[in-house]
């Protein structure tokens, strides 16, 4: 995947998309002899945390509980994976003023509708929970973003907002792997589209040349 590109993964559910995402994120072992590189750095043996430190941003398929912990506050979820960042600590202790200032800014920048950053995340709508996850991941300035089903179960307004953010990331040079069962979403956002069938990528087509019917046939395993 190139910098400044969105590569979409199209496929019927259950054809290896989840396994691919978990392998890239460091949540699943890959076959011996295979490797994963991020910015020319081999991260095959790296943990998810180590991959994040090397530039990975990850929007998981299941926002609850994989992307956000429902009983945590909005503020806690905004620093869930980067609370040890030097910007949030001072002499080994949490700087709560820095954390609060950071999170108030993110809630505003990402249009998260919440009464307070101390509101339990479980009380937010699905779209706003997804914005919390998006804010956390994008604020870390990833060089590679793994976005899995980013608009599943959110309203039209939130979906459009998320799409615009992904396009913005492309504009600043982020490489994005978009895994979605929404074919219109994949076609509408992707520079290239890789079609998965029975655990393998069987075709890669240009986003400009993508035809819904052709991709639909490929998703069914028809390559002729």
PDB file of C-alpha atoms in Angstrom:
ATOM      1  CA  UNK A   1       0.000   0.000   0.000  1.00  0.00           C
ATOM      2  CA  UNK A   2       1.404   3.364  -0.995  1.00  0.00           C
ATOM      3  CA  UNK A   3       1.503   6.560   1.030  1.00  0.00           C
ATOM      4  CA  UNK A   4      -1.501   8.738   0.217  1.00  0.00           C
ATOM      5  CA  UNK A   5      -3.562   5.801  -1.023  1.00  0.00           C
ATOM      6  CA  UNK A   6      -6.734   4.074   0.106  1.00  0.00           C
ATOM      7  CA  UNK A   7      -6.688   0.381  -0.769  1.00  0.00           C
ATOM      8  CA  UNK A   8     -10.128  -1.129  -0.327  1.00  0.00           C
ATOM      9  CA  UNK A   9     -10.777  -4.780   0.428  1.00  0.00           C
ATOM     10  CA  UNK A  10     -14.023  -6.073  -1.080  1.00  0.00           C
ATOM     11  CA  UNK A  11     -15.453  -9.473  -0.328  1.00  0.00           C
ATOM     12  CA  UNK A  12     -18.408 -11.374   1.032  1.00  0.00           C
ATOM     13  CA  UNK A  13     -18.232 -11.675   4.816  1.00  0.00           C
ATOM     14  CA  UNK A  14     -16.227 -14.679   5.980  1.00  0.00           C
ATOM     15  CA  UNK A  15     -13.691 -14.750   3.169  1.00  0.00           C
ATOM     16  CA  UNK A  16     -10.664 -13.888   5.272  1.00  0.00           C
ATOM     17  CA  UNK A  17     -11.076 -10.164   5.846  1.00  0.00           C
ATOM     18  CA  UNK A  18     -11.139 -10.453   9.646  1.00  0.00           C
ATOM     19  CA  UNK A  19      -8.124 -12.752   9.650  1.00  0.00           C
ATOM     20  CA  UNK A  20      -6.203 -10.349   7.403  1.00  0.00           C
ATOM     21  CA  UNK A  21      -6.956  -7.420   9.707  1.00  0.00           C
ATOM     22  CA  UNK A  22      -5.979  -9.348  12.824  1.00  0.00           C
ATOM     23  CA  UNK A  23      -2.695 -10.423  11.250  1.00  0.00           C
ATOM     24  CA  UNK A  24      -1.816  -6.862  10.256  1.00  0.00           C
ATOM     25  CA  UNK A  25      -2.780  -5.516  13.688  1.00  0.00           C
ATOM     26  CA  UNK A  26      -0.680  -8.116  15.485  1.00  0.00           C
ATOM     27  CA  UNK A  27      -3.639 -10.002  16.938  1.00  0.00           C
ATOM     28  CA  UNK A  28      -3.078 -13.215  14.970  1.00  0.00           C
ATOM     29  CA  UNK A  29       0.029 -15.217  14.144  1.00  0.00           C
ATOM     30  CA  UNK A  30       0.892 -15.456  10.467  1.00  0.00           C
ATOM     31  CA  UNK A  31       2.241 -18.436   8.568  1.00  0.00           C
ATOM     32  CA  UNK A  32       5.960 -19.170   8.955  1.00  0.00           C
ATOM     33  CA  UNK A  33       7.943 -17.548   6.169  1.00  0.00           C
ATOM     34  CA  UNK A  34       5.473 -14.676   5.784  1.00  0.00           C
ATOM     35  CA  UNK A  35       6.265 -11.140   6.882  1.00  0.00           C
ATOM     36  CA  UNK A  36       4.612  -7.783   7.483  1.00  0.00           C
ATOM     37  CA  UNK A  37       6.463  -4.538   6.844  1.00  0.00           C
ATOM     38  CA  UNK A  38       5.508  -1.044   7.949  1.00  0.00           C
ATOM     39  CA  UNK A  39       7.505   1.836   6.480  1.00  0.00           C
ATOM     40  CA  UNK A  40      10.188  -0.653   5.372  1.00  0.00           C
ATOM     41  CA  UNK A  41      10.434  -1.948   8.952  1.00  0.00           C
ATOM     42  CA  UNK A  42       9.714  -5.633   9.607  1.00  0.00           C
ATOM     43  CA  UNK A  43       6.983  -5.748  12.262  1.00  0.00           C
ATOM     44  CA  UNK A  44       6.148  -9.444  11.926  1.00  0.00           C
ATOM     45  CA  UNK A  45       7.183 -10.226  15.496  1.00  0.00           C
ATOM     46  CA  UNK A  46       6.021  -6.921  16.966  1.00  0.00           C
ATOM     47  CA  UNK A  47       3.082  -6.607  19.347  1.00  0.00           C
ATOM     48  CA  UNK A  48       0.122  -4.382  18.513  1.00  0.00           C
ATOM     49  CA  UNK A  49       1.560  -1.716  20.827  1.00  0.00           C
ATOM     50  CA  UNK A  50       4.924  -1.865  19.091  1.00  0.00           C
ATOM     51  CA  UNK A  51       3.239  -1.611  15.700  1.00  0.00           C
ATOM     52  CA  UNK A  52       1.382   1.470  16.900  1.00  0.00           C
ATOM     53  CA  UNK A  53       4.684   3.027  17.920  1.00  0.00           C
ATOM     54  CA  UNK A  54       5.924   2.414  14.372  1.00  0.00           C
ATOM     55  CA  UNK A  55       2.941   4.198  12.801  1.00  0.00           C
ATOM     56  CA  UNK A  56      -0.077   1.865  12.858  1.00  0.00           C
ATOM     57  CA  UNK A  57      -3.536   3.294  13.425  1.00  0.00           C
ATOM     58  CA  UNK A  58      -6.293   0.726  13.956  1.00  0.00           C
ATOM     59  CA  UNK A  59     -10.074   1.080  13.763  1.00  0.00           C
ATOM     60  CA  UNK A  60     -11.309  -2.419  14.702  1.00  0.00           C
ATOM     61  CA  UNK A  61     -14.363  -4.108  13.244  1.00  0.00           C
ATOM     62  CA  UNK A  62     -16.162  -4.251  16.588  1.00  0.00           C
ATOM     63  CA  UNK A  63     -16.083  -0.790  18.143  1.00  0.00           C
ATOM     64  CA  UNK A  64     -17.390  -2.255  21.413  1.00  0.00           C
ATOM     65  CA  UNK A  65     -15.417  -3.778  23.099  1.00  0.00           C
ATOM     66  CA  UNK A  66     -12.408  -3.873  20.735  1.00  0.00           C
ATOM     67  CA  UNK A  67     -12.264  -0.162  19.923  1.00  0.00           C
ATOM     68  CA  UNK A  68     -13.646   1.358  23.102  1.00  0.00           C
ATOM     69  CA  UNK A  69     -14.521   0.121  26.586  1.00  0.00           C
ATOM     70  CA  UNK A  70     -18.169   1.038  27.264  1.00  0.00           C
ATOM     71  CA  UNK A  71     -17.789   1.551  31.025  1.00  0.00           C
ATOM     72  CA  UNK A  72     -14.860   3.934  30.532  1.00  0.00           C
ATOM     73  CA  UNK A  73     -15.458   7.641  30.109  1.00  0.00           C
ATOM     74  CA  UNK A  74     -14.995   9.362  26.774  1.00  0.00           C
ATOM     75  CA  UNK A  75     -11.781  10.842  28.152  1.00  0.00           C
ATOM     76  CA  UNK A  76     -10.411   7.455  29.189  1.00  0.00           C
ATOM     77  CA  UNK A  77     -11.166   5.929  25.801  1.00  0.00           C
ATOM     78  CA  UNK A  78      -9.492   8.832  24.008  1.00  0.00           C
ATOM     79  CA  UNK A  79      -6.172   7.917  25.653  1.00  0.00           C
ATOM     80  CA  UNK A  80      -6.810   4.186  25.922  1.00  0.00           C
ATOM     81  CA  UNK A  81      -3.832   3.151  23.800  1.00  0.00           C
ATOM     82  CA  UNK A  82      -1.511   6.120  24.264  1.00  0.00           C
ATOM     83  CA  UNK A  83      -1.863   7.032  27.935  1.00  0.00           C
ATOM     84  CA  UNK A  84       1.859   6.423  28.399  1.00  0.00           C
ATOM     85  CA  UNK A  85       2.707   9.092  25.845  1.00  0.00           C
ATOM     86  CA  UNK A  86       5.258  11.607  27.074  1.00  0.00           C
ATOM     87  CA  UNK A  87       2.777  14.403  26.429  1.00  0.00           C
ATOM     88  CA  UNK A  88       0.509  12.981  29.133  1.00  0.00           C
ATOM     89  CA  UNK A  89       3.076  12.262  31.836  1.00  0.00           C
ATOM     90  CA  UNK A  90       5.396  14.356  33.943  1.00  0.00           C
ATOM     91  CA  UNK A  91       8.151  12.776  36.021  1.00  0.00           C
ATOM     92  CA  UNK A  92       6.484   9.401  35.613  1.00  0.00           C
ATOM     93  CA  UNK A  93       3.055  10.594  36.756  1.00  0.00           C
ATOM     94  CA  UNK A  94      -0.061  11.310  34.715  1.00  0.00           C
ATOM     95  CA  UNK A  95      -0.587  14.964  33.867  1.00  0.00           C
ATOM     96  CA  UNK A  96      -4.366  15.106  34.082  1.00  0.00           C
ATOM     97  CA  UNK A  97      -4.467  18.728  32.966  1.00  0.00           C
ATOM     98  CA  UNK A  98      -2.639  17.776  29.754  1.00  0.00           C
ATOM     99  CA  UNK A  99      -4.935  14.805  29.206  1.00  0.00           C
ATOM    100  CA  UNK A 100      -8.056  16.902  29.759  1.00  0.00           C
ATOM    101  CA  UNK A 101      -6.874  19.685  27.441  1.00  0.00           C
ATOM    102  CA  UNK A 102      -5.982  17.143  24.741  1.00  0.00           C
ATOM    103  CA  UNK A 103      -9.321  15.358  25.006  1.00  0.00           C
ATOM    104  CA  UNK A 104     -11.464  18.504  25.059  1.00  0.00           C
ATOM    105  CA  UNK A 105      -9.746  19.554  21.843  1.00  0.00           C
ATOM    106  CA  UNK A 106     -10.330  16.155  20.210  1.00  0.00           C
ATOM    107  CA  UNK A 107     -14.032  16.121  21.120  1.00  0.00           C
ATOM    108  CA  UNK A 108     -14.372  19.514  19.461  1.00  0.00           C
ATOM    109  CA  UNK A 109     -12.230  18.727  16.420  1.00  0.00           C
ATOM    110  CA  UNK A 110     -14.008  15.450  15.702  1.00  0.00           C
ATOM    111  CA  UNK A 111     -17.520  16.728  16.440  1.00  0.00           C
ATOM    112  CA  UNK A 112     -18.185  14.145  19.166  1.00  0.00           C
ATOM    113  CA  UNK A 113     -21.633  14.783  20.626  1.00  0.00           C
ATOM    114  CA  UNK A 114     -21.256  14.204  24.368  1.00  0.00           C
ATOM    115  CA  UNK A 115     -22.361  16.158  27.458  1.00  0.00           C
ATOM    116  CA  UNK A 116     -18.847  15.919  28.864  1.00  0.00           C
ATOM    117  CA  UNK A 117     -15.566  14.105  28.328  1.00  0.00           C
ATOM    118  CA  UNK A 118     -16.348  12.406  31.650  1.00  0.00           C
ATOM    119  CA  UNK A 119     -19.556  10.897  30.253  1.00  0.00           C
ATOM    120  CA  UNK A 120     -19.578   7.071  30.124  1.00  0.00           C
ATOM    121  CA  UNK A 121     -18.919   6.001  26.548  1.00  0.00           C
ATOM    122  CA  UNK A 122     -21.820   3.544  26.707  1.00  0.00           C
ATOM    123  CA  UNK A 123     -24.275   6.472  26.729  1.00  0.00           C
ATOM    124  CA  UNK A 124     -23.096   7.747  23.323  1.00  0.00           C
ATOM    125  CA  UNK A 125     -24.619   6.815  19.972  1.00  0.00           C
ATOM    126  CA  UNK A 126     -22.774   4.357  17.763  1.00  0.00           C
ATOM    127  CA  UNK A 127     -21.658   7.146  15.459  1.00  0.00           C
ATOM    128  CA  UNK A 128     -20.211   9.183  18.308  1.00  0.00           C
ATOM    129  CA  UNK A 129     -18.411   6.178  19.778  1.00  0.00           C
ATOM    130  CA  UNK A 130     -16.875   5.630  16.359  1.00  0.00           C
ATOM    131  CA  UNK A 131     -15.802   9.285  16.284  1.00  0.00           C
ATOM    132  CA  UNK A 132     -14.084   8.793  19.652  1.00  0.00           C
ATOM    133  CA  UNK A 133     -12.131   5.868  18.209  1.00  0.00           C
ATOM    134  CA  UNK A 134     -11.368   7.815  15.044  1.00  0.00           C
ATOM    135  CA  UNK A 135     -10.184  10.821  17.058  1.00  0.00           C
ATOM    136  CA  UNK A 136      -7.866   8.691  19.169  1.00  0.00           C
ATOM    137  CA  UNK A 137      -6.353   6.882  16.214  1.00  0.00           C
ATOM    138  CA  UNK A 138      -5.917   9.867  13.892  1.00  0.00           C
ATOM    139  CA  UNK A 139      -4.557  12.152  16.611  1.00  0.00           C
ATOM    140  CA  UNK A 140      -1.608   9.758  16.873  1.00  0.00           C
ATOM    141  CA  UNK A 141      -0.717  10.738  13.279  1.00  0.00           C
ATOM    142  CA  UNK A 142      -0.439   7.221  11.838  1.00  0.00           C
ATOM    143  CA  UNK A 143       1.477   6.558   8.646  1.00  0.00           C
ATOM    144  CA  UNK A 144      -0.698   3.478   8.037  1.00  0.00           C
ATOM    145  CA  UNK A 145      -4.369   3.259   9.000  1.00  0.00           C
ATOM    146  CA  UNK A 146      -6.219  -0.048   9.177  1.00  0.00           C
ATOM    147  CA  UNK A 147      -9.928   0.811   9.024  1.00  0.00           C
ATOM    148  CA  UNK A 148     -12.287  -2.139   9.458  1.00  0.00           C
ATOM    149  CA  UNK A 149     -16.004  -1.609   8.809  1.00  0.00           C
ATOM    150  CA  UNK A 150     -15.594   2.064   9.813  1.00  0.00           C
ATOM    151  CA  UNK A 151     -19.209   3.083   9.179  1.00  0.00           C
ATOM    152  CA  UNK A 152     -21.080  -0.082  10.111  1.00  0.00           C
ATOM    153  CA  UNK A 153     -24.137   0.738  12.200  1.00  0.00           C
ATOM    154  CA  UNK A 154     -23.722   4.517  12.191  1.00  0.00           C
ATOM    155  CA  UNK A 155     -26.121   7.119  10.825  1.00  0.00           C
ATOM    156  CA  UNK A 156     -25.700   8.812   7.456  1.00  0.00           C
ATOM    157  CA  UNK A 157     -24.232  11.975   8.941  1.00  0.00           C
ATOM    158  CA  UNK A 158     -21.585  10.104  10.917  1.00  0.00           C
ATOM    159  CA  UNK A 159     -20.767   7.910   7.914  1.00  0.00           C
ATOM    160  CA  UNK A 160     -20.217  10.954   5.720  1.00  0.00           C
ATOM    161  CA  UNK A 161     -18.035  12.538   8.401  1.00  0.00           C
ATOM    162  CA  UNK A 162     -15.902   9.396   8.683  1.00  0.00           C
ATOM    163  CA  UNK A 163     -15.549   9.188   4.900  1.00  0.00           C
ATOM    164  CA  UNK A 164     -14.357  12.785   4.761  1.00  0.00           C
ATOM    165  CA  UNK A 165     -11.801  12.119   7.486  1.00  0.00           C
ATOM    166  CA  UNK A 166     -10.420   9.114   5.609  1.00  0.00           C
ATOM    167  CA  UNK A 167     -10.110  11.236   2.478  1.00  0.00           C
ATOM    168  CA  UNK A 168      -8.305  13.919   4.507  1.00  0.00           C
ATOM    169  CA  UNK A 169      -5.860  11.307   5.770  1.00  0.00           C
ATOM    170  CA  UNK A 170      -5.135  10.273   2.210  1.00  0.00           C
ATOM    171  CA  UNK A 171      -4.469  13.916   1.396  1.00  0.00           C
ATOM    172  CA  UNK A 172      -1.779  14.189   4.071  1.00  0.00           C
ATOM    173  CA  UNK A 173      -0.056  11.010   2.942  1.00  0.00           C
ATOM    174  CA  UNK A 174      -1.509   8.305   5.164  1.00  0.00           C
ATOM    175  CA  UNK A 175      -1.691   4.842   3.625  1.00  0.00           C
ATOM    176  CA  UNK A 176      -5.108   3.363   4.445  1.00  0.00           C
ATOM    177  CA  UNK A 177      -6.366  -0.202   4.200  1.00  0.00           C
ATOM    178  CA  UNK A 178     -10.164  -0.043   4.142  1.00  0.00           C
ATOM    179  CA  UNK A 179     -11.950  -3.306   4.886  1.00  0.00           C
ATOM    180  CA  UNK A 180     -15.696  -3.008   4.398  1.00  0.00           C
ATOM    181  CA  UNK A 181     -18.667  -5.135   3.419  1.00  0.00           C
ATOM    182  CA  UNK A 182     -20.308  -2.003   1.999  1.00  0.00           C
ATOM    183  CA  UNK A 183     -19.346  -2.216  -1.659  1.00  0.00           C
ATOM    184  CA  UNK A 184     -20.505   1.329  -2.389  1.00  0.00           C
ATOM    185  CA  UNK A 185     -18.199   2.556   0.376  1.00  0.00           C
ATOM    186  CA  UNK A 186     -15.248   0.618  -1.010  1.00  0.00           C
ATOM    187  CA  UNK A 187     -15.828   1.820  -4.576  1.00  0.00           C
ATOM    188  CA  UNK A 188     -16.470   5.403  -3.495  1.00  0.00           C
ATOM    189  CA  UNK A 189     -13.311   5.791  -1.401  1.00  0.00           C
ATOM    190  CA  UNK A 190     -10.671   3.484  -2.833  1.00  0.00           C
ATOM    191  CA  UNK A 191      -7.835   4.260  -5.221  1.00  0.00           C
ATOM    192  CA  UNK A 192      -7.435   0.520  -5.737  1.00  0.00           C
ATOM    193  CA  UNK A 193      -9.706  -2.357  -4.791  1.00  0.00           C
ATOM    194  CA  UNK A 194      -8.495  -5.833  -3.840  1.00  0.00           C
ATOM    195  CA  UNK A 195     -11.144  -8.550  -3.975  1.00  0.00           C
ATOM    196  CA  UNK A 196     -10.914 -11.407  -1.462  1.00  0.00           C
ATOM    197  CA  UNK A 197     -12.409 -14.823  -2.052  1.00  0.00           C
ATOM    198  CA  UNK A 198     -11.881 -17.878   0.153  1.00  0.00           C
ATOM    199  CA  UNK A 199      -9.004 -16.270   1.999  1.00  0.00           C
ATOM    200  CA  UNK A 200      -7.080 -15.022  -1.017  1.00  0.00           C
ATOM    201  CA  UNK A 201      -6.843 -11.794  -2.973  1.00  0.00           C
ATOM    202  CA  UNK A 202      -7.938 -12.901  -6.434  1.00  0.00           C
ATOM    203  CA  UNK A 203      -7.907  -9.549  -8.221  1.00  0.00           C
ATOM    204  CA  UNK A 204      -6.856  -5.928  -7.781  1.00  0.00           C
ATOM    205  CA  UNK A 205      -8.604  -3.273  -9.859  1.00  0.00           C
ATOM    206  CA  UNK A 206      -8.198   0.485 -10.152  1.00  0.00           C
ATOM    207  CA  UNK A 207     -10.795   2.534  -8.315  1.00  0.00           C
ATOM    208  CA  UNK A 208     -11.333   4.563 -11.471  1.00  0.00           C
ATOM    209  CA  UNK A 209     -12.156   1.426 -13.453  1.00  0.00           C
ATOM    210  CA  UNK A 210     -14.234  -0.247 -10.750  1.00  0.00           C
ATOM    211  CA  UNK A 211     -17.594  -1.547 -11.914  1.00  0.00           C
ATOM    212  CA  UNK A 212     -20.043  -2.785  -9.308  1.00  0.00           C
ATOM    213  CA  UNK A 213     -21.188  -5.771 -11.382  1.00  0.00           C
ATOM    214  CA  UNK A 214     -17.631  -6.862 -12.170  1.00  0.00           C
ATOM    215  CA  UNK A 215     -16.547  -6.630  -8.551  1.00  0.00           C
ATOM    216  CA  UNK A 216     -19.684  -8.484  -7.486  1.00  0.00           C
ATOM    217  CA  UNK A 217     -18.753 -11.378  -9.768  1.00  0.00           C
ATOM    218  CA  UNK A 218     -15.204 -11.398  -8.412  1.00  0.00           C
ATOM    219  CA  UNK A 219     -16.577 -11.511  -4.873  1.00  0.00           C
ATOM    220  CA  UNK A 220     -18.434 -14.662  -5.917  1.00  0.00           C
ATOM    221  CA  UNK A 221     -15.202 -16.170  -7.222  1.00  0.00           C
ATOM    222  CA  UNK A 222     -15.950 -15.616 -10.917  1.00  0.00           C
ATOM    223  CA  UNK A 223     -12.704 -14.498 -12.560  1.00  0.00           C
ATOM    224  CA  UNK A 224     -13.431 -15.228 -16.244  1.00  0.00           C
TER     225      UNK A 224
END
